[in-house]
mmCIF file with all atom_site columns, C-alpha atoms in Angstrom:
data_model
loop_
_atom_site.group_PDB
_atom_site.id
_atom_site.type_symbol
_atom_site.label_atom_id
_atom_site.label_alt_id
_atom_site.label_comp_id
_atom_site.label_asym_id
_atom_site.label_entity_id
_atom_site.label_seq_id
_atom_site.pdbx_PDB_ins_code
_atom_site.Cartn_x
_atom_site.Cartn_y
_atom_site.Cartn_z
_atom_site.occupancy
_atom_site.B_iso_or_equiv
_atom_site.pdbx_formal_charge
_atom_site.auth_seq_id
_atom_site.auth_comp_id
_atom_site.auth_asym_id
_atom_site.auth_atom_id
_atom_site.pdbx_PDB_model_num
ATOM 1   C CA . GLY A 1 1   ? 88.163  52.912 88.200  1.00 66.00 ? 1   GLY A CA 1
ATOM 2   C CA . TRP A 1 2   ? 91.409  52.933 90.184  1.00 60.00 ? 2   TRP A CA 1
ATOM 3   C CA . GLU A 1 3   ? 91.303  49.173 90.591  1.00 66.00 ? 3   GLU A CA 1
ATOM 4   C CA . GLU A 1 4   ? 90.853  48.722 86.833  1.00 67.00 ? 4   GLU A CA 1
ATOM 5   C CA . ASP A 1 5   ? 93.765  51.074 86.088  1.00 62.00 ? 5   ASP A CA 1
ATOM 6   C CA . ARG A 1 6   ? 96.065  49.197 88.457  1.00 62.00 ? 6   ARG A CA 1
ATOM 7   C CA . GLU A 1 7   ? 95.062  45.783 87.104  1.00 61.00 ? 7   GLU A CA 1
ATOM 8   C CA . ALA A 1 8   ? 95.785  47.033 83.587  1.00 59.00 ? 8   ALA A CA 1
ATOM 9   C CA . ARG A 1 9   ? 99.122  48.392 84.834  1.00 63.00 ? 9   ARG A CA 1
ATOM 10  C CA . SER A 1 10  ? 98.067  51.815 83.571  1.00 64.00 ? 10  SER A CA 1
ATOM 11  C CA . GLY A 1 11  ? 100.074 54.897 84.460  1.00 70.00 ? 11  GLY A CA 1
ATOM 12  C CA . ASN A 1 12  ? 96.881  56.925 84.698  1.00 75.00 ? 12  ASN A CA 1
ATOM 13  C CA . MET A 1 13  ? 96.713  58.504 88.163  1.00 80.00 ? 13  MET A CA 1
ATOM 14  C CA . LYS A 1 14  ? 93.334  60.214 87.679  1.00 83.00 ? 14  LYS A CA 1
ATOM 15  C CA . PHE A 1 15  ? 91.379  58.089 90.151  1.00 83.00 ? 15  PHE A CA 1
ATOM 16  C CA . ALA A 1 16  ? 94.204  57.956 92.687  1.00 83.00 ? 16  ALA A CA 1
ATOM 17  C CA . ILE A 1 17  ? 94.420  61.754 92.588  1.00 87.00 ? 17  ILE A CA 1
ATOM 18  C CA . GLN A 1 18  ? 90.654  62.097 93.015  1.00 88.00 ? 18  GLN A CA 1
ATOM 19  C CA . THR A 1 19  ? 90.702  59.647 95.921  1.00 86.00 ? 19  THR A CA 1
ATOM 20  C CA . PHE A 1 20  ? 93.581  61.407 97.657  1.00 87.00 ? 20  PHE A CA 1
ATOM 21  C CA . GLU A 1 21  ? 91.857  64.758 97.144  1.00 90.00 ? 21  GLU A CA 1
ATOM 22  C CA . CYS A 1 22  ? 88.660  63.362 98.725  1.00 90.00 ? 22  CYS A CA 1
ATOM 23  C CA . VAL A 1 23  ? 90.655  62.321 101.781 1.00 90.00 ? 23  VAL A CA 1
ATOM 24  C CA . ARG A 1 24  ? 92.226  65.768 102.012 1.00 88.00 ? 24  ARG A CA 1
ATOM 25  C CA . SER A 1 25  ? 88.791  67.369 101.650 1.00 89.00 ? 25  SER A CA 1
ATOM 26  C CA . VAL A 1 26  ? 87.341  65.279 104.483 1.00 90.00 ? 26  VAL A CA 1
ATOM 27  C CA . LEU A 1 27  ? 90.250  66.102 106.785 1.00 89.00 ? 27  LEU A CA 1
ATOM 28  C CA . THR A 1 28  ? 90.039  69.804 105.916 1.00 88.00 ? 28  THR A CA 1
ATOM 29  C CA . ASN A 1 29  ? 86.295  70.421 105.851 1.00 90.00 ? 29  ASN A CA 1
ATOM 30  C CA . HIS A 1 30  ? 85.350  68.112 108.719 1.00 90.00 ? 30  HIS A CA 1
ATOM 31  C CA . SER A 1 31  ? 88.529  68.379 110.763 1.00 89.00 ? 31  SER A CA 1
ATOM 32  C CA . GLU A 1 32  ? 86.970  68.853 114.187 1.00 90.00 ? 32  GLU A CA 1
ATOM 33  C CA . MET A 1 33  ? 84.481  66.004 113.777 1.00 90.00 ? 33  MET A CA 1
ATOM 34  C CA . VAL A 1 34  ? 86.977  63.504 112.356 1.00 89.00 ? 34  VAL A CA 1
ATOM 35  C CA . ARG A 1 35  ? 89.740  64.292 114.824 1.00 89.00 ? 35  ARG A CA 1
ATOM 36  C CA . THR A 1 36  ? 87.834  64.577 118.098 1.00 90.00 ? 36  THR A CA 1
ATOM 37  C CA . SER A 1 37  ? 84.286  63.207 117.924 1.00 90.00 ? 37  SER A CA 1
ATOM 38  C CA . THR A 1 38  ? 83.487  59.804 119.378 1.00 86.00 ? 38  THR A CA 1
ATOM 39  C CA . GLU A 1 39  ? 80.231  59.484 117.443 1.00 89.00 ? 39  GLU A CA 1
ATOM 40  C CA . PRO A 1 40  ? 79.923  56.333 115.269 1.00 90.00 ? 40  PRO A CA 1
ATOM 41  C CA . VAL A 1 41  ? 79.961  58.370 112.047 1.00 91.00 ? 41  VAL A CA 1
ATOM 42  C CA . ALA A 1 42  ? 83.265  59.977 113.085 1.00 89.00 ? 42  ALA A CA 1
ATOM 43  C CA . SER A 1 43  ? 84.772  56.616 114.017 1.00 89.00 ? 43  SER A CA 1
ATOM 44  C CA . GLN A 1 44  ? 83.818  55.235 110.610 1.00 91.00 ? 44  GLN A CA 1
ATOM 45  C CA . ALA A 1 45  ? 85.212  58.312 108.859 1.00 90.00 ? 45  ALA A CA 1
ATOM 46  C CA . ARG A 1 46  ? 88.554  57.841 110.634 1.00 90.00 ? 46  ARG A CA 1
ATOM 47  C CA . LEU A 1 47  ? 88.761  54.230 109.561 1.00 89.00 ? 47  LEU A CA 1
ATOM 48  C CA . ASP A 1 48  ? 87.774  55.135 105.989 1.00 90.00 ? 48  ASP A CA 1
ATOM 49  C CA . VAL A 1 49  ? 90.522  57.758 105.806 1.00 90.00 ? 49  VAL A CA 1
ATOM 50  C CA . VAL A 1 50  ? 93.193  55.421 107.153 1.00 87.00 ? 50  VAL A CA 1
ATOM 51  C CA . THR A 1 51  ? 92.009  52.519 104.982 1.00 86.00 ? 51  THR A CA 1
ATOM 52  C CA . THR A 1 52  ? 92.007  54.627 101.825 1.00 86.00 ? 52  THR A CA 1
ATOM 53  C CA . LEU A 1 53  ? 95.521  55.946 102.428 1.00 86.00 ? 53  LEU A CA 1
ATOM 54  C CA . ALA A 1 54  ? 96.768  52.437 103.176 1.00 84.00 ? 54  ALA A CA 1
ATOM 55  C CA . GLN A 1 55  ? 95.118  51.016 100.046 1.00 81.00 ? 55  GLN A CA 1
ATOM 56  C CA . LEU A 1 56  ? 96.898  53.653 97.975  1.00 82.00 ? 56  LEU A CA 1
ATOM 57  C CA . GLY A 1 57  ? 100.134 52.424 99.532  1.00 81.00 ? 57  GLY A CA 1
ATOM 58  C CA . PHE A 1 58  ? 100.688 55.496 101.697 1.00 83.00 ? 58  PHE A CA 1
ATOM 59  C CA . VAL A 1 59  ? 101.203 53.753 105.008 1.00 83.00 ? 59  VAL A CA 1
ATOM 60  C CA . ASP A 1 60  ? 103.317 56.712 106.146 1.00 82.00 ? 60  ASP A CA 1
ATOM 61  C CA . ALA A 1 61  ? 100.377 59.068 105.616 1.00 85.00 ? 61  ALA A CA 1
ATOM 62  C CA . ALA A 1 62  ? 97.904  56.621 107.171 1.00 86.00 ? 62  ALA A CA 1
ATOM 63  C CA . VAL A 1 63  ? 99.939  56.349 110.369 1.00 87.00 ? 63  VAL A CA 1
ATOM 64  C CA . SER A 1 64  ? 100.811 60.047 110.642 1.00 88.00 ? 64  SER A CA 1
ATOM 65  C CA . THR A 1 65  ? 97.207  61.088 109.944 1.00 89.00 ? 65  THR A CA 1
ATOM 66  C CA . ALA A 1 66  ? 95.838  58.625 112.473 1.00 89.00 ? 66  ALA A CA 1
ATOM 67  C CA . SER A 1 67  ? 98.207  60.070 115.085 1.00 89.00 ? 67  SER A CA 1
ATOM 68  C CA . THR A 1 68  ? 96.249  63.348 114.928 1.00 89.00 ? 68  THR A CA 1
ATOM 69  C CA . PHE A 1 69  ? 92.975  61.641 115.886 1.00 90.00 ? 69  PHE A CA 1
ATOM 70  C CA . LEU A 1 70  ? 91.629  61.416 119.450 1.00 86.00 ? 70  LEU A CA 1
ATOM 71  C CA . THR A 1 71  ? 94.533  63.213 121.118 1.00 88.00 ? 71  THR A CA 1
ATOM 72  C CA . ASP A 1 72  ? 92.587  64.238 124.222 1.00 88.00 ? 72  ASP A CA 1
ATOM 73  C CA . PRO A 1 73  ? 93.908  62.285 127.263 1.00 87.00 ? 73  PRO A CA 1
ATOM 74  C CA . LYS A 1 74  ? 90.280  61.586 128.199 1.00 87.00 ? 74  LYS A CA 1
ATOM 75  C CA . GLN A 1 75  ? 89.968  59.555 124.994 1.00 86.00 ? 75  GLN A CA 1
ATOM 76  C CA . LYS A 1 76  ? 92.845  57.246 125.891 1.00 86.00 ? 76  LYS A CA 1
ATOM 77  C CA . ALA A 1 77  ? 90.809  54.055 125.597 1.00 88.00 ? 77  ALA A CA 1
ATOM 78  C CA . LYS A 1 78  ? 89.400  55.028 122.212 1.00 86.00 ? 78  LYS A CA 1
ATOM 79  C CA . ARG A 1 79  ? 92.899  56.046 121.123 1.00 85.00 ? 79  ARG A CA 1
ATOM 80  C CA . LYS A 1 80  ? 94.323  52.633 122.011 1.00 88.00 ? 80  LYS A CA 1
ATOM 81  C CA . GLU A 1 81  ? 91.514  50.918 120.138 1.00 88.00 ? 81  GLU A CA 1
ATOM 82  C CA . LEU A 1 82  ? 92.187  53.111 117.089 1.00 85.00 ? 82  LEU A CA 1
ATOM 83  C CA . ASP A 1 83  ? 95.931  52.380 117.179 1.00 88.00 ? 83  ASP A CA 1
ATOM 84  C CA . GLU A 1 84  ? 95.223  48.654 117.049 1.00 88.00 ? 84  GLU A CA 1
ATOM 85  C CA . GLU A 1 85  ? 92.828  49.090 114.135 1.00 86.00 ? 85  GLU A CA 1
ATOM 86  C CA . VAL A 1 86  ? 95.305  51.287 112.235 1.00 84.00 ? 86  VAL A CA 1
ATOM 87  C CA . ALA A 1 87  ? 98.113  48.769 112.696 1.00 85.00 ? 87  ALA A CA 1
ATOM 88  C CA . ASP A 1 88  ? 95.855  45.999 111.380 1.00 84.00 ? 88  ASP A CA 1
ATOM 89  C CA . ILE A 1 89  ? 94.680  48.105 108.418 1.00 80.00 ? 89  ILE A CA 1
ATOM 90  C CA . CYS A 1 90  ? 98.199  49.069 107.361 1.00 77.00 ? 90  CYS A CA 1
ATOM 91  C CA . LYS A 1 91  ? 99.270  45.445 107.539 1.00 75.00 ? 91  LYS A CA 1
ATOM 92  C CA . THR A 1 92  ? 96.258  44.140 105.601 1.00 68.00 ? 92  THR A CA 1
ATOM 93  C CA . PHE A 1 93  ? 95.465  46.682 102.924 1.00 60.00 ? 93  PHE A CA 1
ATOM 94  C CA . ARG A 1 94  ? 98.858  47.468 101.380 1.00 54.00 ? 94  ARG A CA 1
ATOM 95  C CA . SER A 1 95  ? 98.253  45.614 98.136  1.00 58.00 ? 95  SER A CA 1
ATOM 96  C CA . LYS A 1 96  ? 98.320  45.628 94.350  1.00 57.00 ? 96  LYS A CA 1
ATOM 97  C CA . LEU A 1 97  ? 96.261  48.833 94.494  1.00 58.00 ? 97  LEU A CA 1
ATOM 98  C CA . SER A 1 98  ? 99.240  50.704 95.895  1.00 70.00 ? 98  SER A CA 1
ATOM 99  C CA . VAL A 1 99  ? 100.564 53.718 94.016  1.00 72.00 ? 99  VAL A CA 1
ATOM 100 C CA . ALA A 1 100 ? 104.089 53.285 92.682  1.00 66.00 ? 100 ALA A CA 1
ATOM 101 C CA . CYS A 1 101 ? 105.484 56.262 94.622  1.00 69.00 ? 101 CYS A CA 1
ATOM 102 C CA . ARG A 1 102 ? 108.032 56.506 97.406  1.00 69.00 ? 102 ARG A CA 1
ATOM 103 C CA . SER A 1 103 ? 105.744 58.414 99.753  1.00 80.00 ? 103 SER A CA 1
ATOM 104 C CA . SER A 1 104 ? 102.578 60.492 99.941  1.00 83.00 ? 104 SER A CA 1
ATOM 105 C CA . PRO A 1 105 ? 104.481 63.829 99.764  1.00 84.00 ? 105 PRO A CA 1
ATOM 106 C CA . HIS A 1 106 ? 106.288 62.576 96.654  1.00 84.00 ? 106 HIS A CA 1
ATOM 107 C CA . PHE A 1 107 ? 102.962 61.597 95.063  1.00 85.00 ? 107 PHE A CA 1
ATOM 108 C CA . GLN A 1 108 ? 101.405 64.974 95.822  1.00 85.00 ? 108 GLN A CA 1
ATOM 109 C CA . LEU A 1 109 ? 104.363 66.903 94.432  1.00 83.00 ? 109 LEU A CA 1
ATOM 110 C CA . GLU A 1 110 ? 104.537 64.762 91.295  1.00 84.00 ? 110 GLU A CA 1
ATOM 111 C CA . HIS A 1 111 ? 100.831 64.471 90.467  1.00 84.00 ? 111 HIS A CA 1
ATOM 112 C CA . MET A 1 112 ? 98.855  66.971 92.546  1.00 85.00 ? 112 MET A CA 1
ATOM 113 C CA . GLY A 1 113 ? 100.776 70.227 92.336  1.00 82.00 ? 113 GLY A CA 1
ATOM 114 C CA . HIS A 1 114 ? 97.775  72.019 90.831  1.00 80.00 ? 114 HIS A CA 1
ATOM 115 C CA . LEU A 1 115 ? 95.604  70.979 93.787  1.00 83.00 ? 115 LEU A CA 1
ATOM 116 C CA . LEU A 1 116 ? 97.953  71.798 96.643  1.00 79.00 ? 116 LEU A CA 1
ATOM 117 C CA . PRO A 1 117 ? 96.755  74.800 98.674  1.00 76.00 ? 117 PRO A CA 1
ATOM 118 C CA . ARG A 1 118 ? 98.925  77.905 98.408  1.00 74.00 ? 118 ARG A CA 1
ATOM 119 C CA . PRO A 1 119 ? 97.884  80.431 101.042 1.00 76.00 ? 119 PRO A CA 1
ATOM 120 C CA . PRO A 1 120 ? 98.862  83.941 99.961  1.00 73.00 ? 120 PRO A CA 1
ATOM 121 C CA . PRO A 1 121 ? 101.917 85.366 101.722 1.00 75.00 ? 121 PRO A CA 1
ATOM 122 C CA . LYS A 1 122 ? 101.109 87.924 104.395 1.00 78.00 ? 122 LYS A CA 1
ATOM 123 C CA . THR A 1 123 ? 104.354 89.864 104.802 1.00 81.00 ? 123 THR A CA 1
ATOM 124 C CA . LYS A 1 124 ? 105.485 92.379 102.217 1.00 85.00 ? 124 LYS A CA 1
ATOM 125 C CA . ASP A 1 125 ? 109.171 92.875 101.472 1.00 87.00 ? 125 ASP A CA 1
ATOM 126 C CA . PRO A 1 126 ? 110.618 96.325 100.690 1.00 88.00 ? 126 PRO A CA 1
ATOM 127 C CA . ARG A 1 127 ? 113.015 94.726 98.214  1.00 85.00 ? 127 ARG A CA 1
ATOM 128 C CA . ILE A 1 128 ? 110.119 93.723 95.933  1.00 83.00 ? 128 ILE A CA 1
ATOM 129 C CA . SER A 1 129 ? 107.503 96.299 94.998  1.00 82.00 ? 129 SER A CA 1
ATOM 130 C CA . THR A 1 130 ? 105.414 94.409 92.443  1.00 81.00 ? 130 THR A CA 1
ATOM 131 C CA . PHE A 1 131 ? 104.149 91.491 94.604  1.00 81.00 ? 131 PHE A CA 1
ATOM 132 C CA . THR A 1 132 ? 104.349 89.950 98.056  1.00 84.00 ? 132 THR A CA 1
ATOM 133 C CA . PRO A 1 133 ? 107.026 87.224 98.024  1.00 85.00 ? 133 PRO A CA 1
ATOM 134 C CA . ASP A 1 134 ? 106.598 83.765 99.505  1.00 85.00 ? 134 ASP A CA 1
ATOM 135 C CA . GLU A 1 135 ? 108.635 82.769 102.535 1.00 84.00 ? 135 GLU A CA 1
ATOM 136 C CA . TRP A 1 136 ? 111.155 80.816 100.436 1.00 86.00 ? 136 TRP A CA 1
ATOM 137 C CA . GLN A 1 137 ? 111.606 83.839 98.172  1.00 88.00 ? 137 GLN A CA 1
ATOM 138 C CA . ARG A 1 138 ? 112.348 86.108 101.134 1.00 89.00 ? 138 ARG A CA 1
ATOM 139 C CA . ARG A 1 139 ? 114.863 83.593 102.418 1.00 89.00 ? 139 ARG A CA 1
ATOM 140 C CA . LEU A 1 140 ? 116.481 83.557 98.993  1.00 88.00 ? 140 LEU A CA 1
ATOM 141 C CA . LEU A 1 141 ? 116.704 87.347 98.978  1.00 90.00 ? 141 LEU A CA 1
ATOM 142 C CA . ASP A 1 142 ? 118.348 87.221 102.410 1.00 92.00 ? 142 ASP A CA 1
ATOM 143 C CA . ALA A 1 143 ? 120.859 84.648 101.171 1.00 90.00 ? 143 ALA A CA 1
ATOM 144 C CA . VAL A 1 144 ? 121.703 86.788 98.143  1.00 88.00 ? 144 VAL A CA 1
ATOM 145 C CA . ASP A 1 145 ? 122.192 89.827 100.369 1.00 89.00 ? 145 ASP A CA 1
ATOM 146 C CA . ASP A 1 146 ? 124.557 87.736 102.501 1.00 90.00 ? 146 ASP A CA 1
ATOM 147 C CA . ARG A 1 147 ? 126.399 86.590 99.339  1.00 86.00 ? 147 ARG A CA 1
ATOM 148 C CA . ALA A 1 148 ? 125.663 82.980 100.249 1.00 90.00 ? 148 ALA A CA 1
ATOM 149 C CA . SER A 1 149 ? 125.194 80.011 97.920  1.00 88.00 ? 149 SER A CA 1
ATOM 150 C CA . VAL A 1 150 ? 121.657 78.699 97.416  1.00 87.00 ? 150 VAL A CA 1
ATOM 151 C CA . LEU A 1 151 ? 120.033 75.776 95.615  1.00 88.00 ? 151 LEU A CA 1
ATOM 152 C CA . VAL A 1 152 ? 116.316 76.320 94.912  1.00 86.00 ? 152 VAL A CA 1
ATOM 153 C CA . CYS A 1 153 ? 114.030 73.474 93.834  1.00 83.00 ? 153 CYS A CA 1
ATOM 154 C CA . ALA A 1 154 ? 110.503 74.720 93.053  1.00 80.00 ? 154 ALA A CA 1
ATOM 155 C CA . PRO A 1 155 ? 107.780 73.946 90.485  1.00 76.00 ? 155 PRO A CA 1
ATOM 156 C CA . THR A 1 156 ? 107.335 75.761 87.189  1.00 76.00 ? 156 THR A CA 1
ATOM 157 C CA . SER A 1 157 ? 105.727 79.212 87.518  1.00 77.00 ? 157 SER A CA 1
ATOM 158 C CA . SER A 1 158 ? 106.557 79.480 91.215  1.00 79.00 ? 158 SER A CA 1
ATOM 159 C CA . GLY A 1 159 ? 108.696 82.595 90.733  1.00 81.00 ? 159 GLY A CA 1
ATOM 160 C CA . LYS A 1 160 ? 112.272 81.306 90.466  1.00 82.00 ? 160 LYS A CA 1
ATOM 161 C CA . THR A 1 161 ? 113.122 83.329 87.351  1.00 79.00 ? 161 THR A CA 1
ATOM 162 C CA . PHE A 1 162 ? 111.654 86.548 88.711  1.00 78.00 ? 162 PHE A CA 1
ATOM 163 C CA . ILE A 1 163 ? 113.589 86.244 91.948  1.00 79.00 ? 163 ILE A CA 1
ATOM 164 C CA . SER A 1 164 ? 116.764 85.435 89.998  1.00 82.00 ? 164 SER A CA 1
ATOM 165 C CA . HIS A 1 165 ? 116.597 88.952 88.569  1.00 83.00 ? 165 HIS A CA 1
ATOM 166 C CA . TYR A 1 166 ? 117.325 90.193 92.080  1.00 85.00 ? 166 TYR A CA 1
ATOM 167 C CA . CYS A 1 167 ? 120.532 88.148 91.996  1.00 84.00 ? 167 CYS A CA 1
ATOM 168 C CA . MET A 1 168 ? 121.439 89.661 88.619  1.00 84.00 ? 168 MET A CA 1
ATOM 169 C CA . ASP A 1 169 ? 120.786 93.155 89.900  1.00 84.00 ? 169 ASP A CA 1
ATOM 170 C CA . LYS A 1 170 ? 123.026 92.582 92.915  1.00 84.00 ? 170 LYS A CA 1
ATOM 171 C CA . VAL A 1 171 ? 125.868 91.475 90.646  1.00 82.00 ? 171 VAL A CA 1
ATOM 172 C CA . MET A 1 172 ? 125.438 93.972 87.822  1.00 79.00 ? 172 MET A CA 1
ATOM 173 C CA . GLY A 1 173 ? 124.729 96.853 90.142  1.00 77.00 ? 173 GLY A CA 1
ATOM 174 C CA . ASP A 1 174 ? 127.708 96.228 92.420  1.00 75.00 ? 174 ASP A CA 1
ATOM 175 C CA . ALA A 1 175 ? 129.768 99.413 92.192  1.00 73.00 ? 175 ALA A CA 1
ATOM 176 C CA . LYS A 1 176 ? 132.633 97.837 94.101  1.00 78.00 ? 176 LYS A CA 1
ATOM 177 C CA . ASN A 1 177 ? 132.987 94.867 91.763  1.00 74.00 ? 177 ASN A CA 1
ATOM 178 C CA . LYS A 1 178 ? 132.306 95.858 88.184  1.00 74.00 ? 178 LYS A CA 1
ATOM 179 C CA . ASP A 1 179 ? 133.750 92.613 86.824  1.00 78.00 ? 179 ASP A CA 1
ATOM 180 C CA . GLY A 1 180 ? 130.903 90.469 88.137  1.00 78.00 ? 180 GLY A CA 1
ATOM 181 C CA . VAL A 1 181 ? 129.472 87.879 85.750  1.00 82.00 ? 181 VAL A CA 1
ATOM 182 C CA . VAL A 1 182 ? 126.037 86.223 85.765  1.00 82.00 ? 182 VAL A CA 1
ATOM 183 C CA . VAL A 1 183 ? 125.547 82.807 84.167  1.00 85.00 ? 183 VAL A CA 1
ATOM 184 C CA . PHE A 1 184 ? 121.900 81.844 83.574  1.00 84.00 ? 184 PHE A CA 1
ATOM 185 C CA . VAL A 1 185 ? 121.290 78.242 82.480  1.00 85.00 ? 185 VAL A CA 1
ATOM 186 C CA . ALA A 1 186 ? 117.898 77.444 80.923  1.00 83.00 ? 186 ALA A CA 1
ATOM 187 C CA . PRO A 1 187 ? 116.499 74.114 79.660  1.00 83.00 ? 187 PRO A CA 1
ATOM 188 C CA . THR A 1 188 ? 115.145 75.299 76.288  1.00 85.00 ? 188 THR A CA 1
ATOM 189 C CA . LYS A 1 189 ? 116.221 77.667 73.525  1.00 84.00 ? 189 LYS A CA 1
ATOM 190 C CA . ALA A 1 190 ? 112.904 79.506 73.687  1.00 85.00 ? 190 ALA A CA 1
ATOM 191 C CA . LEU A 1 191 ? 113.427 80.253 77.372  1.00 84.00 ? 191 LEU A CA 1
ATOM 192 C CA . ILE A 1 192 ? 117.013 81.327 76.717  1.00 84.00 ? 192 ILE A CA 1
ATOM 193 C CA . ASN A 1 193 ? 115.833 83.902 74.172  1.00 85.00 ? 193 ASN A CA 1
ATOM 194 C CA . GLN A 1 194 ? 113.119 85.081 76.544  1.00 85.00 ? 194 GLN A CA 1
ATOM 195 C CA . ILE A 1 195 ? 115.546 85.537 79.429  1.00 82.00 ? 195 ILE A CA 1
ATOM 196 C CA . ALA A 1 196 ? 118.068 87.277 77.175  1.00 83.00 ? 196 ALA A CA 1
ATOM 197 C CA . ALA A 1 197 ? 115.412 89.812 76.149  1.00 86.00 ? 197 ALA A CA 1
ATOM 198 C CA . GLN A 1 198 ? 114.421 90.357 79.785  1.00 82.00 ? 198 GLN A CA 1
ATOM 199 C CA . VAL A 1 199 ? 118.042 90.827 80.869  1.00 81.00 ? 199 VAL A CA 1
ATOM 200 C CA . TYR A 1 200 ? 118.685 93.359 78.130  1.00 81.00 ? 200 TYR A CA 1
ATOM 201 C CA . GLY A 1 201 ? 115.443 95.195 78.870  1.00 82.00 ? 201 GLY A CA 1
ATOM 202 C CA . ALA A 1 202 ? 116.141 95.343 82.601  1.00 79.00 ? 202 ALA A CA 1
ATOM 203 C CA . PHE A 1 203 ? 119.873 95.993 82.681  1.00 76.00 ? 203 PHE A CA 1
ATOM 204 C CA . HIS A 1 204 ? 120.950 97.112 79.179  1.00 74.00 ? 204 HIS A CA 1
ATOM 205 C CA . SER A 1 205 ? 124.109 95.180 79.920  1.00 68.00 ? 205 SER A CA 1
ATOM 206 C CA . ALA A 1 206 ? 126.403 93.209 77.654  1.00 70.00 ? 206 ALA A CA 1
ATOM 207 C CA . PHE A 1 207 ? 125.325 89.592 77.394  1.00 74.00 ? 207 PHE A CA 1
ATOM 208 C CA . GLY A 1 208 ? 125.939 86.511 75.294  1.00 80.00 ? 208 GLY A CA 1
ATOM 209 C CA . ILE A 1 209 ? 123.836 83.527 74.260  1.00 84.00 ? 209 ILE A CA 1
ATOM 210 C CA . TYR A 1 210 ? 125.327 80.059 73.966  1.00 83.00 ? 210 TYR A CA 1
ATOM 211 C CA . THR A 1 211 ? 123.414 76.991 72.723  1.00 80.00 ? 211 THR A CA 1
ATOM 212 C CA . ASP A 1 212 ? 124.331 73.900 70.765  1.00 78.00 ? 212 ASP A CA 1
ATOM 213 C CA . ALA A 1 213 ? 123.290 75.689 67.556  1.00 74.00 ? 213 ALA A CA 1
ATOM 214 C CA . TYR A 1 214 ? 123.831 79.371 68.226  1.00 67.00 ? 214 TYR A CA 1
ATOM 215 C CA . ARG A 1 215 ? 126.413 81.605 69.867  1.00 67.00 ? 215 ARG A CA 1
ATOM 216 C CA . HIS A 1 216 ? 126.115 85.372 70.122  1.00 63.00 ? 216 HIS A CA 1
#
């Protein structure tokens, strides 16, 4: 199916996503066998993983993944043999089947966000009582407390807006600087109205709305 999509120059990534997910599943569920065993089935699995990644055009992932195989010094000979096979595979199989993406991380972020594992955070934070923040959220809270500048790039529904309320609270609740101003930029009018309602409900503070069609 993936070969047919690529030959038709289709933008459908369904089969590429499924293939990449199969590779991830093999490496996750059979990690010990694939990475350390010298049995023929393990050797074939290693080559299949590397070949698949290379065929998708992810030579970076093929090489970095292969580097985690057979790391025991006692397997030096097997390791050398694998390195030669990987180099040959990456040279041979990068073809018209390659995904039009800069790298494997870029592909996963663009097309596989819903499949990426998100282990639950383990450490609670006294500044947030309703949920346990992720590591990046705690770092953001620290930066806000230090009055530092921060640029956050995270997917939709990852918690950016919720955490931004902490920033608003720090500004609006600053007794020493009562002239603080918060500017919240949103991509759609619907989200602007939603945020405005949340700000008013949380802070009961004066606010204004500015769009290309409405100012209040």
